[in-house]
Amino acid sequence: MPRSKRSSSLFTVMLAFAANILVAIAKTFAAILTGSASLVAEAAHSWADAGNEVFLIQAERSAVRPRDASHPGGYGRDAYVWSLFAAVGLFTAGAVVSIMHGVQALGSEEADSDYLVGYLVLAAAFVFEGISFIQSYRQAHAKAESSGTGTFEHVFSTSNPTLRAVFAEDSAALVGLVIAFLGLLLHELTGNPFWDALGSILVGVLLAIVAVVLIERNRRFLVGQPGSDRASEAALGALLAHPEVETVTYLHLEYVGPERFYLVAAVDLVGNDRESDVAADLQAVEASLEESEWITEAVITLSRPGAAPLRPAASGSGPEAAVRS
């Protein structure tokens, strides 16, 4: 991933980490002072998010290590491993704790809370989480525009797991704060702690849903996610633009990291060179493709006799726009 894009992603993660630490400390004190089940759930949520950001920071750092002899495909998939850890942490430290505490609070006689403290902390948390969300939204929206997709569609399908994780966690945090506020408000209006406990359970369910979605997306990229149709079109165009390539009969793209691909193709070369010259030509095509910031490794072979050539679409986007996903 290019340096400017790494810096943008890292800034997004670091901002989310700072916001979550501040919010987690404030929620913890508020939960102690008020005894609110919803605030306990929110405190657990923020501490889980803060811990997860550490995994995401490591994901950003690991994924950009250059490839070497032991990892010819690079270290890009490390981003999905660390992001998977973060998603599992969100499920266990956030969702499970919130649901368990809420269930325990259902049967308890919770004393009246210091509601003002709770409201003030929730309001401050909403501001900090909102700042982090705006940054993640801006990054996602900018990349979605460049690739010609919707922002939420891009977040769901992007190969950048840290962007998806921060965006999802910030979104869940804002929704969770609204749930906690309603639970606290209904507790104050009715005098029934059931609503506060229900708020804790609902926050936990929300976190569980987000965590499961993130786990599933990281699993797909770890086991081998093929490139999108737009990315394949861009790669086909790049191959056909090479002066040594006449036709392309097979093309496979697979993500090996955020916005990084492993490419395999079968081609027909221009002319009818000797075998030694053909090998050199194929290596030249591979080297040319690997100069791109999007291709970690390229493997090019000759087409089998009679194989039908692949045809580019009538209109397509350039390589950069197609792989910004």
Short mmCIF file of C-alpha atoms in Angstrom, two decimals:
data_model
loop_
_atom_site.label_atom_id
_atom_site.label_comp_id
_atom_site.label_asym_id
_atom_site.label_seq_id
_atom_site.Cartn_x
_atom_site.Cartn_y
_atom_site.Cartn_z
CA MET A 1 0.00 0.00 0.00
CA PRO A 2 1.37 3.43 -0.91
CA ARG A 3 2.84 5.54 1.89
CA SER A 4 0.12 8.23 1.69
CA LYS A 5 -2.62 5.62 2.00
CA ARG A 6 -0.85 3.89 4.88
CA SER A 7 -0.57 7.24 6.65
CA SER A 8 -4.28 7.91 6.17
CA SER A 9 -5.27 4.49 7.50
CA LEU A 10 -2.86 4.71 10.43
CA PHE A 11 -4.12 8.19 11.36
CA THR A 12 -7.70 6.88 11.33
CA VAL A 13 -6.77 4.02 13.66
CA MET A 14 -4.71 6.22 16.00
CA LEU A 15 -7.53 8.77 16.25
CA ALA A 16 -10.00 6.00 17.08
CA PHE A 17 -7.58 4.62 19.70
CA ALA A 18 -7.20 8.00 21.42
CA ALA A 19 -10.97 8.60 21.37
CA ASN A 20 -11.71 5.15 22.79
CA ILE A 21 -9.21 5.53 25.65
CA LEU A 22 -10.70 8.87 26.72
CA VAL A 23 -14.25 7.59 26.40
CA ALA A 24 -13.50 4.31 28.20
CA ILE A 25 -12.03 6.15 31.21
CA ALA A 26 -15.00 8.52 31.39
CA LYS A 27 -17.56 5.71 31.07
CA THR A 28 -15.82 3.63 33.72
CA PHE A 29 -15.98 6.43 36.29
CA ALA A 30 -19.59 7.14 35.36
CA ALA A 31 -20.49 3.44 35.66
CA ILE A 32 -18.91 3.35 39.15
CA LEU A 33 -20.72 6.50 40.26
CA THR A 34 -24.12 5.61 38.82
CA GLY A 35 -24.18 1.81 38.93
CA SER A 36 -25.95 1.90 35.55
CA ALA A 37 -25.94 -1.43 33.68
CA SER A 38 -26.02 0.40 30.35
CA LEU A 39 -22.96 2.44 31.32
CA VAL A 40 -21.13 -0.71 32.43
CA ALA A 41 -21.86 -2.19 28.99
CA GLU A 42 -20.67 0.98 27.30
CA ALA A 43 -17.48 1.02 29.39
CA ALA A 44 -16.80 -2.60 28.40
CA HIS A 45 -17.50 -1.66 24.79
CA SER A 46 -15.02 1.23 24.82
CA TRP A 47 -12.28 -0.76 26.56
CA ALA A 48 -12.77 -3.55 24.02
CA ASP A 49 -12.54 -1.04 21.18
CA ALA A 50 -9.39 0.52 22.66
CA GLY A 51 -7.75 -2.89 22.95
CA ASN A 52 -8.81 -3.75 19.43
CA GLU A 53 -7.14 -0.63 18.05
CA VAL A 54 -3.81 -2.05 19.27
CA PHE A 55 -4.43 -5.08 17.05
CA LEU A 56 -5.38 -2.79 14.16
CA ILE A 57 -2.22 -0.70 14.58
CA GLN A 58 -0.21 -3.91 14.42
CA ALA A 59 -2.20 -4.89 11.32
CA GLU A 60 -1.19 -1.65 9.61
CA ARG A 61 2.46 -2.17 10.51
CA SER A 62 2.69 -5.85 9.59
CA ALA A 63 0.95 -5.65 6.24
CA VAL A 64 3.49 -3.27 4.69
CA ARG A 65 6.57 -5.42 5.30
CA PRO A 66 8.29 -6.10 1.95
CA ARG A 67 8.16 -9.63 0.61
CA ASP A 68 11.18 -11.87 1.07
CA ALA A 69 12.32 -15.39 0.26
CA SER A 70 10.15 -16.95 2.98
CA HIS A 71 7.09 -14.90 1.99
CA PRO A 72 7.20 -14.31 -1.79
CA GLY A 73 3.61 -13.09 -1.64
CA GLY A 74 4.45 -10.50 0.99
CA TYR A 75 3.00 -10.05 4.48
CA GLY A 76 -0.25 -8.38 3.45
CA ARG A 77 -2.46 -11.14 4.89
CA ASP A 78 -1.08 -10.28 8.34
CA ALA A 79 -3.56 -7.39 8.26
CA TYR A 80 -6.44 -9.87 8.18
CA VAL A 81 -4.96 -11.97 10.98
CA TRP A 82 -4.62 -9.03 13.37
CA SER A 83 -7.99 -7.64 12.32
CA LEU A 84 -9.52 -11.05 13.03
CA PHE A 85 -8.05 -10.92 16.54
CA ALA A 86 -9.62 -7.47 16.98
CA ALA A 87 -13.03 -8.76 15.88
CA VAL A 88 -12.83 -11.73 18.25
CA GLY A 89 -11.83 -9.31 21.04
CA LEU A 90 -14.86 -7.14 20.28
CA PHE A 91 -17.08 -10.22 20.58
CA THR A 92 -15.62 -11.58 23.82
CA ALA A 93 -14.64 -8.44 25.73
CA GLY A 94 -17.48 -6.31 24.42
CA ALA A 95 -20.52 -8.35 23.45
CA VAL A 96 -20.30 -11.20 25.93
CA VAL A 97 -19.52 -8.96 28.93
CA SER A 98 -22.35 -6.56 28.06
CA ILE A 99 -24.95 -9.30 27.61
CA MET A 100 -23.90 -11.15 30.77
CA HIS A 101 -24.00 -7.99 32.88
CA GLY A 102 -27.37 -7.04 31.46
CA VAL A 103 -28.84 -10.47 32.20
CA GLN A 104 -27.51 -10.33 35.76
CA ALA A 105 -28.99 -6.85 36.23
CA LEU A 106 -32.46 -7.95 35.09
CA GLY A 107 -33.27 -9.52 38.42
CA SER A 108 -31.53 -6.97 40.62
CA GLU A 109 -33.00 -4.02 42.47
CA GLU A 110 -30.76 -1.34 41.03
CA ALA A 111 -30.81 1.88 43.03
CA ASP A 112 -31.53 5.18 41.36
CA SER A 113 -28.54 6.40 39.43
CA ASP A 114 -26.93 9.80 39.29
CA TYR A 115 -28.59 10.38 35.96
CA LEU A 116 -26.98 13.76 35.26
CA VAL A 117 -23.49 12.25 35.43
CA GLY A 118 -24.58 9.48 33.10
CA TYR A 119 -26.08 11.88 30.57
CA LEU A 120 -23.02 14.15 30.61
CA VAL A 121 -20.64 11.24 30.05
CA LEU A 122 -22.76 9.82 27.25
CA ALA A 123 -22.89 13.23 25.57
CA ALA A 124 -19.12 13.69 25.83
CA ALA A 125 -18.58 10.15 24.53
CA PHE A 126 -20.86 10.88 21.58
CA VAL A 127 -18.71 13.88 20.66
CA PHE A 128 -15.41 11.93 20.81
CA GLU A 129 -16.81 8.92 18.99
CA GLY A 130 -18.36 11.23 16.43
CA ILE A 131 -14.98 12.82 15.69
CA SER A 132 -13.46 9.39 15.13
CA PHE A 133 -16.42 8.32 12.98
CA ILE A 134 -16.16 11.43 10.79
CA GLN A 135 -12.50 10.65 10.06
CA SER A 136 -13.24 7.02 9.16
CA TYR A 137 -16.22 8.11 7.06
CA ARG A 138 -14.12 10.66 5.18
CA GLN A 139 -11.49 8.07 4.35
CA ALA A 140 -14.10 5.52 3.27
CA HIS A 141 -16.06 8.08 1.25
CA ALA A 142 -12.95 9.31 -0.59
CA LYS A 143 -11.97 5.77 -1.59
CA ALA A 144 -15.56 4.91 -2.52
CA GLU A 145 -15.73 7.91 -4.84
CA SER A 146 -12.45 7.01 -6.53
CA SER A 147 -13.65 3.45 -7.15
CA GLY A 148 -17.16 4.47 -8.21
CA THR A 149 -19.06 2.71 -5.40
CA GLY A 150 -21.23 3.78 -2.48
CA THR A 151 -19.55 4.48 0.86
CA PHE A 152 -21.25 1.67 2.78
CA GLU A 153 -20.80 -0.76 -0.10
CA HIS A 154 -17.11 0.10 -0.18
CA VAL A 155 -16.73 -0.40 3.59
CA PHE A 156 -18.32 -3.85 3.38
CA SER A 157 -16.31 -5.01 0.36
CA THR A 158 -12.98 -3.21 0.86
CA SER A 159 -9.78 -5.22 1.13
CA ASN A 160 -8.59 -2.77 3.83
CA PRO A 161 -9.62 -4.49 7.10
CA THR A 162 -8.55 -1.66 9.41
CA LEU A 163 -10.76 0.85 7.63
CA ARG A 164 -13.71 -1.56 7.82
CA ALA A 165 -13.07 -2.32 11.50
CA VAL A 166 -12.76 1.31 12.61
CA PHE A 167 -15.79 2.38 10.57
CA ALA A 168 -17.90 -0.50 11.95
CA GLU A 169 -16.76 0.00 15.55
CA ASP A 170 -17.35 3.76 15.44
CA SER A 171 -20.80 3.24 13.93
CA ALA A 172 -21.65 0.66 16.59
CA ALA A 173 -20.33 2.98 19.28
CA LEU A 174 -22.66 5.81 18.24
CA VAL A 175 -25.68 3.50 18.06
CA GLY A 176 -24.69 1.95 21.40
CA LEU A 177 -24.56 5.37 23.03
CA VAL A 178 -28.11 6.09 21.86
CA ILE A 179 -29.25 2.73 23.27
CA ALA A 180 -27.52 3.44 26.59
CA PHE A 181 -29.10 6.91 26.75
CA LEU A 182 -32.57 5.47 26.16
CA GLY A 183 -32.02 2.78 28.77
CA LEU A 184 -30.89 5.36 31.33
CA LEU A 185 -33.74 7.73 30.42
CA LEU A 186 -36.42 5.05 30.69
CA HIS A 187 -34.97 3.96 34.02
CA GLU A 188 -35.28 7.52 35.30
CA LEU A 189 -38.81 8.02 33.94
CA THR A 190 -40.24 4.70 35.11
CA GLY A 191 -38.06 3.93 38.12
CA ASN A 192 -37.70 0.42 36.70
CA PRO A 193 -34.08 -0.82 36.30
CA PHE A 194 -35.31 -3.30 33.67
CA TRP A 195 -34.79 -0.70 30.94
CA ASP A 196 -31.21 -0.06 31.97
CA ALA A 197 -30.47 -3.79 31.97
CA LEU A 198 -32.19 -4.19 28.61
CA GLY A 199 -29.99 -1.41 27.26
CA SER A 200 -26.90 -3.36 28.31
CA ILE A 201 -28.18 -6.50 26.59
CA LEU A 202 -29.02 -4.64 23.38
CA VAL A 203 -25.56 -3.04 23.30
CA GLY A 204 -24.07 -6.53 23.63
CA VAL A 205 -26.23 -7.91 20.82
CA LEU A 206 -25.21 -4.99 18.60
CA LEU A 207 -21.52 -5.65 19.27
CA ALA A 208 -21.97 -9.36 18.62
CA ILE A 209 -23.53 -8.68 15.20
CA VAL A 210 -20.73 -6.28 14.23
CA ALA A 211 -18.06 -8.71 15.46
CA VAL A 212 -19.52 -11.65 13.51
CA VAL A 213 -19.64 -9.59 10.31
CA LEU A 214 -16.01 -8.49 10.77
CA ILE A 215 -14.88 -12.05 11.55
CA GLU A 216 -16.59 -13.35 8.41
CA ARG A 217 -15.07 -10.67 6.16
CA ASN A 218 -11.55 -11.32 7.48
CA ARG A 219 -12.05 -15.07 7.09
CA ARG A 220 -12.90 -14.61 3.41
CA PHE A 221 -9.74 -12.66 2.70
CA LEU A 222 -7.59 -15.12 4.65
CA VAL A 223 -8.81 -18.18 2.75
CA GLY A 224 -8.51 -16.40 -0.62
CA GLN A 225 -10.74 -13.62 -1.91
CA PRO A 226 -10.63 -13.19 -5.71
CA GLY A 227 -10.29 -9.73 -7.17
CA SER A 228 -13.42 -7.90 -8.23
CA ASP A 229 -14.59 -7.77 -11.86
CA ARG A 230 -13.37 -4.17 -12.07
CA ALA A 231 -9.93 -5.13 -10.78
CA SER A 232 -9.75 -8.01 -13.26
CA GLU A 233 -10.71 -5.64 -16.10
CA ALA A 234 -7.93 -3.27 -15.06
CA ALA A 235 -5.38 -6.10 -14.91
CA LEU A 236 -6.50 -7.41 -18.31
CA GLY A 237 -6.08 -3.94 -19.76
CA ALA A 238 -2.58 -3.66 -18.28
CA LEU A 239 -1.59 -7.02 -19.80
CA LEU A 240 -2.98 -6.22 -23.23
CA ALA A 241 -1.20 -2.86 -23.16
CA HIS A 242 2.18 -4.60 -22.84
CA PRO A 243 3.97 -4.63 -26.21
CA GLU A 244 4.96 -8.31 -25.89
CA VAL A 245 1.40 -9.55 -25.24
CA GLU A 246 -0.96 -10.30 -28.12
CA THR A 247 -3.88 -11.99 -26.30
CA VAL A 248 -4.75 -13.11 -22.77
CA THR A 249 -6.63 -16.41 -22.39
CA TYR A 250 -6.62 -16.84 -18.60
CA LEU A 251 -6.48 -14.40 -15.70
CA HIS A 252 -6.78 -14.89 -11.96
CA LEU A 253 -6.44 -12.20 -9.30
CA GLU A 254 -6.41 -12.92 -5.58
CA TYR A 255 -6.01 -10.53 -2.67
CA VAL A 256 -2.82 -11.04 -0.65
CA GLY A 257 -3.28 -7.90 1.43
CA PRO A 258 -5.01 -4.52 1.44
CA GLU A 259 -5.16 -3.38 -2.19
CA ARG A 260 -2.52 -5.95 -3.15
CA PHE A 261 -2.94 -8.83 -5.59
CA TYR A 262 -1.36 -12.09 -6.66
CA LEU A 263 -1.81 -12.41 -10.43
CA VAL A 264 -1.72 -15.50 -12.62
CA ALA A 265 -2.26 -15.24 -16.37
CA ALA A 266 -1.86 -17.20 -19.59
CA VAL A 267 -0.95 -15.19 -22.67
CA ASP A 268 -0.06 -15.41 -26.32
CA LEU A 269 3.03 -13.39 -27.18
CA VAL A 270 3.60 -11.29 -30.25
CA GLY A 271 5.67 -13.06 -32.94
CA ASN A 272 7.13 -16.56 -32.89
CA ASP A 273 10.35 -16.35 -30.88
CA ARG A 274 12.64 -19.17 -29.80
CA GLU A 275 11.95 -20.88 -26.46
CA SER A 276 14.74 -19.00 -24.67
CA ASP A 277 13.42 -15.68 -25.95
CA VAL A 278 9.87 -16.59 -24.93
CA ALA A 279 10.99 -17.25 -21.36
CA ALA A 280 12.72 -13.88 -21.25
CA ASP A 281 9.62 -12.18 -22.66
CA LEU A 282 7.38 -13.77 -20.03
CA GLN A 283 9.74 -12.66 -17.27
CA ALA A 284 9.73 -9.15 -18.70
CA VAL A 285 5.92 -9.07 -18.56
CA GLU A 286 5.99 -10.31 -14.96
CA ALA A 287 8.56 -7.71 -13.95
CA SER A 288 6.55 -4.97 -15.62
CA LEU A 289 3.39 -5.92 -13.73
CA GLU A 290 5.21 -6.18 -10.41
CA GLU A 291 6.36 -2.58 -10.78
CA SER A 292 2.76 -1.63 -10.03
CA GLU A 293 1.97 -0.85 -6.40
CA TRP A 294 -1.08 -3.14 -6.72
CA ILE A 295 0.67 -6.37 -7.80
CA THR A 296 2.75 -8.22 -5.20
CA GLU A 297 3.59 -11.16 -7.46
CA ALA A 298 2.79 -12.04 -11.07
CA VAL A 299 3.09 -15.46 -12.71
CA ILE A 300 2.71 -15.51 -16.51
CA THR A 301 2.63 -18.62 -18.68
CA LEU A 302 1.83 -19.40 -22.30
CA SER A 303 -1.74 -20.09 -23.40
CA ARG A 304 -2.74 -23.61 -24.29
CA PRO A 305 -3.42 -24.15 -28.01
CA GLY A 306 -6.90 -23.15 -29.08
CA ALA A 307 -7.73 -21.22 -25.89
CA ALA A 308 -10.21 -18.43 -26.46
CA PRO A 309 -8.87 -14.93 -25.76
CA LEU A 310 -10.38 -12.76 -23.03
CA ARG A 311 -11.99 -9.56 -24.24
CA PRO A 312 -11.96 -6.33 -22.25
CA ALA A 313 -15.28 -4.67 -21.49
CA ALA A 314 -16.44 -1.91 -23.79
CA SER A 315 -15.68 0.66 -21.12
CA GLY A 316 -13.68 0.34 -17.96
CA SER A 317 -11.94 2.27 -15.28
CA GLY A 318 -8.22 2.67 -14.96
CA PRO A 319 -6.21 0.27 -12.81
CA GLU A 320 -5.93 2.64 -9.85
CA ALA A 321 -9.67 3.20 -9.54
CA ALA A 322 -10.47 -0.47 -9.99
CA VAL A 323 -8.26 -1.77 -7.21
CA ARG A 324 -8.99 0.92 -4.62
CA SER A 325 -11.11 -1.54 -2.72
#
